[in-house]
mmCIF file of C-alpha atoms in Angstrom:
data_model
loop_
_atom_site.group_PDB
_atom_site.id
_atom_site.type_symbol
_atom_site.label_atom_id
_atom_site.label_comp_id
_atom_site.label_asym_id
_atom_site.label_seq_id
_atom_site.Cartn_x
_atom_site.Cartn_y
_atom_site.Cartn_z
ATOM 1 C CA VAL A 597 -40.017 16.775 43.872
ATOM 2 C CA VAL A 598 -40.109 17.650 47.575
ATOM 3 C CA ASP A 599 -37.760 14.752 48.359
ATOM 4 C CA ASP A 600 -35.318 15.916 45.683
ATOM 5 C CA GLN A 601 -35.408 19.484 46.965
ATOM 6 C CA ALA A 602 -34.802 18.349 50.540
ATOM 7 C CA GLU A 603 -31.854 16.211 49.452
ATOM 8 C CA GLN A 604 -30.297 19.047 47.459
ATOM 9 C CA ILE A 605 -30.579 21.417 50.420
ATOM 10 C CA GLY A 606 -29.208 18.781 52.765
ATOM 11 C CA PHE A 607 -26.203 18.133 50.558
ATOM 12 C CA TYR A 608 -25.507 21.870 50.484
ATOM 13 C CA TYR A 609 -25.533 22.175 54.265
ATOM 14 C CA SER A 610 -23.570 18.982 54.886
ATOM 15 C CA ALA A 611 -20.905 20.279 52.482
ATOM 16 C CA GLY A 612 -20.792 23.481 54.538
ATOM 17 C CA VAL A 613 -20.153 21.476 57.710
ATOM 18 C CA ASP A 614 -17.517 19.448 55.825
ATOM 19 C CA ASP A 615 -15.725 22.654 54.882
ATOM 20 C CA LYS A 616 -15.817 24.083 58.407
ATOM 21 C CA LEU A 617 -14.418 20.936 59.994
ATOM 22 C CA GLU A 618 -11.863 20.461 57.219
ATOM 23 C CA ALA A 619 -10.530 23.982 57.765
ATOM 24 C CA LEU A 620 -10.153 23.195 61.465
ATOM 25 C CA GLY A 621 -8.306 19.995 60.616
ATOM 26 C CA ASN A 622 -6.043 21.594 58.037
ATOM 27 C CA ILE A 623 -4.570 24.255 60.332
ATOM 28 C CA THR A 624 -4.190 21.747 63.161
ATOM 29 C CA SER A 625 -2.422 19.244 60.900
ATOM 30 C CA ALA A 626 -0.139 21.977 59.580
ATOM 31 C CA MET A 627 0.912 22.969 63.099
ATOM 32 C CA ALA A 628 1.392 19.300 64.032
ATOM 33 C CA SER A 629 3.773 18.880 61.076
ATOM 34 C CA ILE A 630 5.823 21.861 62.196
ATOM 35 C CA MET A 631 5.945 20.545 65.753
ATOM 36 C CA ALA A 632 6.996 17.100 64.544
ATOM 37 C CA ALA A 633 10.165 18.617 63.126
ATOM 38 C CA ARG A 634 11.076 19.965 66.569
ATOM 39 C CA PRO A 635 11.209 17.016 69.006
ATOM 40 C CA ASP A 636 13.027 19.280 71.499
ATOM 41 C CA ARG A 637 10.143 21.790 71.369
ATOM 42 C CA SER A 638 10.122 24.447 74.079
ATOM 43 C CA ASP A 639 7.015 25.627 75.936
ATOM 44 C CA ALA A 640 7.163 28.949 74.091
ATOM 45 C CA PHE A 641 7.296 27.126 70.764
ATOM 46 C CA VAL A 642 4.290 24.949 71.680
ATOM 47 C CA TYR A 643 2.210 27.913 72.849
ATOM 48 C CA GLU A 644 3.025 29.767 69.638
ATOM 49 C CA LYS A 645 1.535 26.911 67.599
ATOM 50 C CA LEU A 646 -1.478 26.620 69.883
ATOM 51 C CA ASP A 647 -2.125 30.346 69.498
ATOM 52 C CA THR A 648 -1.850 30.079 65.718
ATOM 53 C CA ILE A 649 -4.608 27.458 65.626
ATOM 54 C CA VAL A 650 -6.980 29.640 67.630
ATOM 55 C CA LYS A 651 -6.208 32.782 65.632
ATOM 56 C CA ALA A 652 -6.433 31.117 62.206
ATOM 57 C CA SER A 653 -9.499 28.904 62.666
ATOM 58 C CA SER A 654 -12.896 28.593 64.327
ATOM 59 C CA ALA A 655 -11.312 26.876 67.354
ATOM 60 C CA TYR A 656 -11.989 28.499 70.727
ATOM 61 C CA MET A 657 -9.166 26.480 72.302
ATOM 62 C CA SER A 658 -6.289 24.235 71.306
ATOM 63 C CA ALA A 659 -4.176 21.792 73.288
ATOM 64 C CA TYR A 660 -0.952 19.850 73.150
ATOM 65 C CA CYS A 661 -1.006 16.409 74.744
ATOM 66 C CA ALA A 662 2.419 14.880 75.369
ATOM 67 C CA ILE A 663 2.829 11.140 75.026
ATOM 68 C CA ASN A 664 2.751 10.832 78.839
ATOM 69 C CA GLY A 665 -0.560 12.684 79.021
ATOM 70 C CA ASN A 666 0.772 16.042 80.221
ATOM 71 C CA GLY A 667 -1.275 18.756 78.564
ATOM 72 C CA MET A 668 -0.729 22.384 77.635
ATOM 73 C CA LEU A 669 -3.751 24.492 76.668
ATOM 74 C CA SER A 670 -3.842 27.648 74.595
ATOM 75 C CA ASP A 671 -5.220 29.547 77.605
ATOM 76 C CA ARG A 672 -1.947 28.653 79.379
ATOM 77 C CA ARG A 673 -3.404 26.032 81.708
ATOM 78 C CA GLU A 674 -1.400 22.874 82.230
ATOM 79 C CA ILE A 675 -3.402 19.726 82.997
ATOM 80 C CA ASP A 676 -3.116 15.961 83.244
ATOM 81 C CA MET A 677 -5.050 14.944 80.152
ATOM 82 C CA THR A 678 -5.200 11.313 81.257
ATOM 83 C CA GLU A 679 -7.850 12.473 83.739
ATOM 84 C CA LEU A 680 -10.157 13.717 80.967
ATOM 85 C CA ASN A 681 -13.209 11.536 80.340
ATOM 86 C CA TYR A 682 -12.354 11.502 76.622
ATOM 87 C CA TYR A 683 -8.624 10.768 76.933
ATOM 88 C CA ASP A 684 -8.988 7.252 75.496
ATOM 89 C CA SER A 685 -10.632 8.773 72.424
ATOM 90 C CA ILE A 686 -7.591 10.975 71.850
ATOM 91 C CA ILE A 687 -5.212 8.062 71.458
ATOM 92 C CA GLY A 688 -4.895 6.822 67.885
ATOM 93 C CA ALA A 689 -2.517 6.415 64.984
ATOM 94 C CA SER A 690 -4.363 8.756 62.618
ATOM 95 C CA SER A 691 -6.149 12.084 62.688
ATOM 96 C CA HIS A 692 -9.790 11.971 63.765
ATOM 97 C CA TYR A 693 -12.688 13.940 65.173
ATOM 98 C CA ILE A 694 -14.287 13.324 68.545
ATOM 99 C CA TYR A 695 -17.241 14.813 70.376
ATOM 100 C CA ALA A 696 -16.870 15.467 74.089
ATOM 101 C CA GLN A 697 -17.782 17.837 76.877
ATOM 102 C CA THR A 698 -14.963 19.962 78.225
ATOM 103 C CA ASP A 699 -15.244 22.907 80.604
ATOM 104 C CA GLY A 700 -19.021 22.689 80.302
ATOM 105 C CA ILE A 701 -18.989 23.002 76.511
ATOM 106 C CA ASN A 702 -19.955 20.179 74.165
ATOM 107 C CA ALA A 703 -17.156 20.459 71.650
ATOM 108 C CA PHE A 704 -16.182 19.109 68.259
ATOM 109 C CA ILE A 705 -12.517 18.191 68.680
ATOM 110 C CA TYR A 706 -10.002 17.488 65.948
ATOM 111 C CA VAL A 707 -7.117 15.278 67.066
ATOM 112 C CA CYS A 708 -3.877 15.064 65.077
ATOM 113 C CA PRO A 709 -0.979 12.801 66.111
ATOM 114 C CA ILE A 710 2.492 14.357 66.079
ATOM 115 C CA THR A 711 4.848 11.818 64.564
ATOM 116 C CA ASN A 712 8.594 11.709 64.284
ATOM 117 C CA SER A 713 10.381 8.897 62.432
ATOM 118 C CA GLY A 714 7.214 6.839 62.524
ATOM 119 C CA SER A 715 6.675 7.215 66.270
ATOM 120 C CA ILE A 716 3.909 9.266 67.886
ATOM 121 C CA THR A 717 5.410 11.884 70.205
ATOM 122 C CA GLY A 718 2.200 13.647 71.181
ATOM 123 C CA TYR A 719 -1.141 14.935 69.969
ATOM 124 C CA LEU A 720 -2.426 18.313 68.871
ATOM 125 C CA LEU A 721 -6.104 19.073 69.512
ATOM 126 C CA SER A 722 -8.377 21.883 68.353
ATOM 127 C CA TYR A 723 -11.759 22.555 69.947
ATOM 128 C CA MET A 724 -14.759 24.031 68.118
ATOM 129 C CA ASP A 725 -18.000 25.125 69.758
ATOM 130 C CA PRO A 726 -20.971 23.740 67.746
ATOM 131 C CA ALA A 727 -22.604 27.172 68.129
ATOM 132 C CA VAL A 728 -20.137 28.432 65.491
ATOM 133 C CA LEU A 729 -22.428 26.841 62.891
ATOM 134 C CA THR A 730 -25.632 28.555 64.083
ATOM 135 C CA ASP A 731 -25.569 31.477 61.641
ATOM 136 C CA PHE A 732 -24.850 29.128 58.748
ATOM 137 C CA PHE A 733 -27.991 27.090 59.436
ATOM 138 C CA ASN A 734 -30.131 30.135 60.199
ATOM 139 C CA ASP A 735 -29.895 31.027 56.514
ATOM 140 C CA SER A 736 -31.831 27.872 55.520
ATOM 141 C CA VAL A 737 -34.401 28.445 52.779
ATOM 142 C CA TYR A 738 -36.847 26.507 54.944
ATOM 143 C CA GLY A 739 -36.633 29.198 57.617
ATOM 144 C CA ASP A 740 -38.506 28.161 60.722
ATOM 145 C CA ARG A 741 -39.929 25.010 59.107
ATOM 146 C CA ALA A 742 -36.778 22.897 59.202
ATOM 147 C CA PHE A 743 -34.393 21.623 61.840
ATOM 148 C CA PHE A 744 -30.819 20.473 61.462
ATOM 149 C CA SER A 745 -28.888 18.256 63.816
ATOM 150 C CA LEU A 746 -25.493 16.603 63.965
ATOM 151 C CA VAL A 747 -25.889 12.999 65.134
ATOM 152 C CA ASN A 748 -23.279 10.273 65.503
ATOM 153 C CA ARG A 749 -23.592 6.634 64.449
ATOM 154 C CA ASN A 750 -24.774 5.637 67.928
ATOM 155 C CA GLY A 751 -27.677 8.087 67.806
ATOM 156 C CA THR A 752 -26.232 10.705 70.156
ATOM 157 C CA ILE A 753 -27.463 14.178 69.236
ATOM 158 C CA MET A 754 -24.422 16.441 69.350
ATOM 159 C CA ALA A 755 -25.928 19.763 68.227
ATOM 160 C CA CYS A 756 -29.260 21.149 66.994
ATOM 161 C CA TYR A 757 -30.120 24.141 64.859
ATOM 162 C CA GLY A 758 -33.219 25.722 63.347
ATOM 163 C CA ALA A 759 -36.836 24.825 64.192
ATOM 164 C CA THR A 760 -36.159 22.288 66.940
ATOM 165 C CA GLU A 761 -39.000 23.358 69.241
ATOM 166 C CA GLY A 762 -42.182 21.377 69.025
ATOM 167 C CA THR A 763 -40.665 18.217 67.612
ATOM 168 C CA ALA A 764 -40.187 15.049 69.629
ATOM 169 C CA ILE A 765 -38.110 13.437 66.897
ATOM 170 C CA LEU A 766 -34.865 14.866 68.230
ATOM 171 C CA GLN A 767 -33.977 12.622 71.130
ATOM 172 C CA ASN A 768 -30.977 10.518 71.991
ATOM 173 C CA ASP A 769 -30.884 7.033 70.537
ATOM 174 C CA PHE A 770 -32.054 9.037 67.551
ATOM 175 C CA TRP A 771 -31.930 6.365 64.873
ATOM 176 C CA ASN A 772 -33.952 3.850 66.876
ATOM 177 C CA SER A 773 -36.421 6.513 67.991
ATOM 178 C CA LEU A 774 -37.548 6.945 64.369
ATOM 179 C CA LYS A 775 -38.656 3.329 64.077
ATOM 180 C CA ASP A 776 -42.109 3.886 65.594
ATOM 181 C CA VAL A 777 -42.905 6.975 63.526
ATOM 182 C CA SER A 778 -41.591 5.855 60.128
ATOM 183 C CA GLU A 779 -43.916 4.972 57.269
ATOM 184 C CA SER A 780 -42.795 1.334 57.423
ATOM 185 C CA LEU A 781 -40.304 -0.878 59.208
ATOM 186 C CA GLY A 782 -38.630 -1.631 55.876
ATOM 187 C CA SER A 783 -38.020 2.023 55.061
ATOM 188 C CA TRP A 784 -36.629 2.662 58.542
ATOM 189 C CA THR A 785 -34.319 -0.361 58.267
ATOM 190 C CA LEU A 786 -32.907 0.941 54.984
ATOM 191 C CA PHE A 787 -32.548 4.443 56.422
ATOM 192 C CA ASP A 788 -30.605 3.152 59.440
ATOM 193 C CA ARG A 789 -28.437 0.841 57.320
ATOM 194 C CA GLN A 790 -27.518 3.739 55.047
ATOM 195 C CA GLN A 791 -26.265 5.891 57.909
ATOM 196 C CA GLN A 792 -24.282 3.013 59.392
ATOM 197 C CA LYS A 793 -22.520 2.606 56.045
ATOM 198 C CA GLY A 794 -21.812 6.331 55.749
ATOM 199 C CA ASN A 795 -24.324 6.938 52.945
ATOM 200 C CA SER A 796 -27.120 9.494 52.703
ATOM 201 C CA GLY A 797 -30.755 8.531 53.171
ATOM 202 C CA ILE A 798 -34.319 9.832 53.364
ATOM 203 C CA LEU A 799 -37.277 8.727 55.478
ATOM 204 C CA HIS A 800 -40.927 9.720 55.675
ATOM 205 C CA VAL A 801 -42.276 9.904 59.222
ATOM 206 C CA THR A 802 -45.495 10.983 60.905
ATOM 207 C CA GLU A 803 -45.425 13.052 64.068
ATOM 208 C CA ASN A 804 -48.653 14.143 65.761
ATOM 209 C CA GLY A 805 -50.521 13.343 62.566
ATOM 210 C CA VAL A 806 -48.238 15.517 60.451
ATOM 211 C CA GLY A 807 -46.121 13.976 57.692
ATOM 212 C CA LYS A 808 -42.460 14.978 57.727
ATOM 213 C CA ILE A 809 -39.319 14.221 55.743
ATOM 214 C CA VAL A 810 -36.088 13.331 57.560
ATOM 215 C CA CYS A 811 -32.804 13.109 55.650
ATOM 216 C CA HIS A 812 -29.292 12.262 56.769
ATOM 217 C CA PHE A 813 -25.992 13.099 55.099
ATOM 218 C CA PRO A 814 -22.533 11.829 56.124
ATOM 219 C CA ILE A 815 -19.956 14.366 57.311
ATOM 220 C CA ARG A 816 -16.636 13.760 55.595
ATOM 221 C CA GLY A 817 -13.849 12.331 57.738
ATOM 222 C CA THR A 818 -16.144 11.535 60.670
ATOM 223 C CA GLU A 819 -18.719 9.004 61.791
ATOM 224 C CA TRP A 820 -21.265 11.795 62.106
ATOM 225 C CA ASN A 821 -24.325 12.681 60.060
ATOM 226 C CA LEU A 822 -26.129 15.902 59.386
ATOM 227 C CA VAL A 823 -29.835 15.241 59.882
ATOM 228 C CA MET A 824 -32.393 17.569 58.305
ATOM 229 C CA GLY A 825 -36.107 17.407 58.963
#
């Protein structure tokens, strides 16, 4: 019964994250489509679309990356985006989410290619601060007894919410770190395999003599998981 309840709550919160990221992607994709129809786009036109993303979504910043790497940011800075440590992650033929640090903020970034006649002419990016989701998770029915975390397939912890103090479970290389505290090697192996395949999973662990439940739920359109414990 407890497992079922935990899974139901986890699905609810993962769907909430899905919706938040999808809304970010939708407005960015819409602006990218408009920009694609204007290959001779002026700076004023680009800034207008960047401003629209920030005003109409949870993004704190947006950016246009030209095919040569020249970048225009919604705060009116112009930068060489090829110098960013996540530039290689921007490049791609389809829309995608990345996680990177920029200006001291660990951000969720939606990247949308701008295409014209089948050719990519640039990229549109929208940046969301993970802290935007704090209030959403603070309403958990588990109150101060549960933690939530967004973790990628490699085990990097991208953001934490809720009752994170006092638990040693939340550490980088997250998936492997659970191996020594799980109820069995077999259950941990299944748990890890499920997240690698983009499925949900549940694991019983023991920390400091206390039994705990850890669940993971895939976030739509990403290689990220919402972990609840």
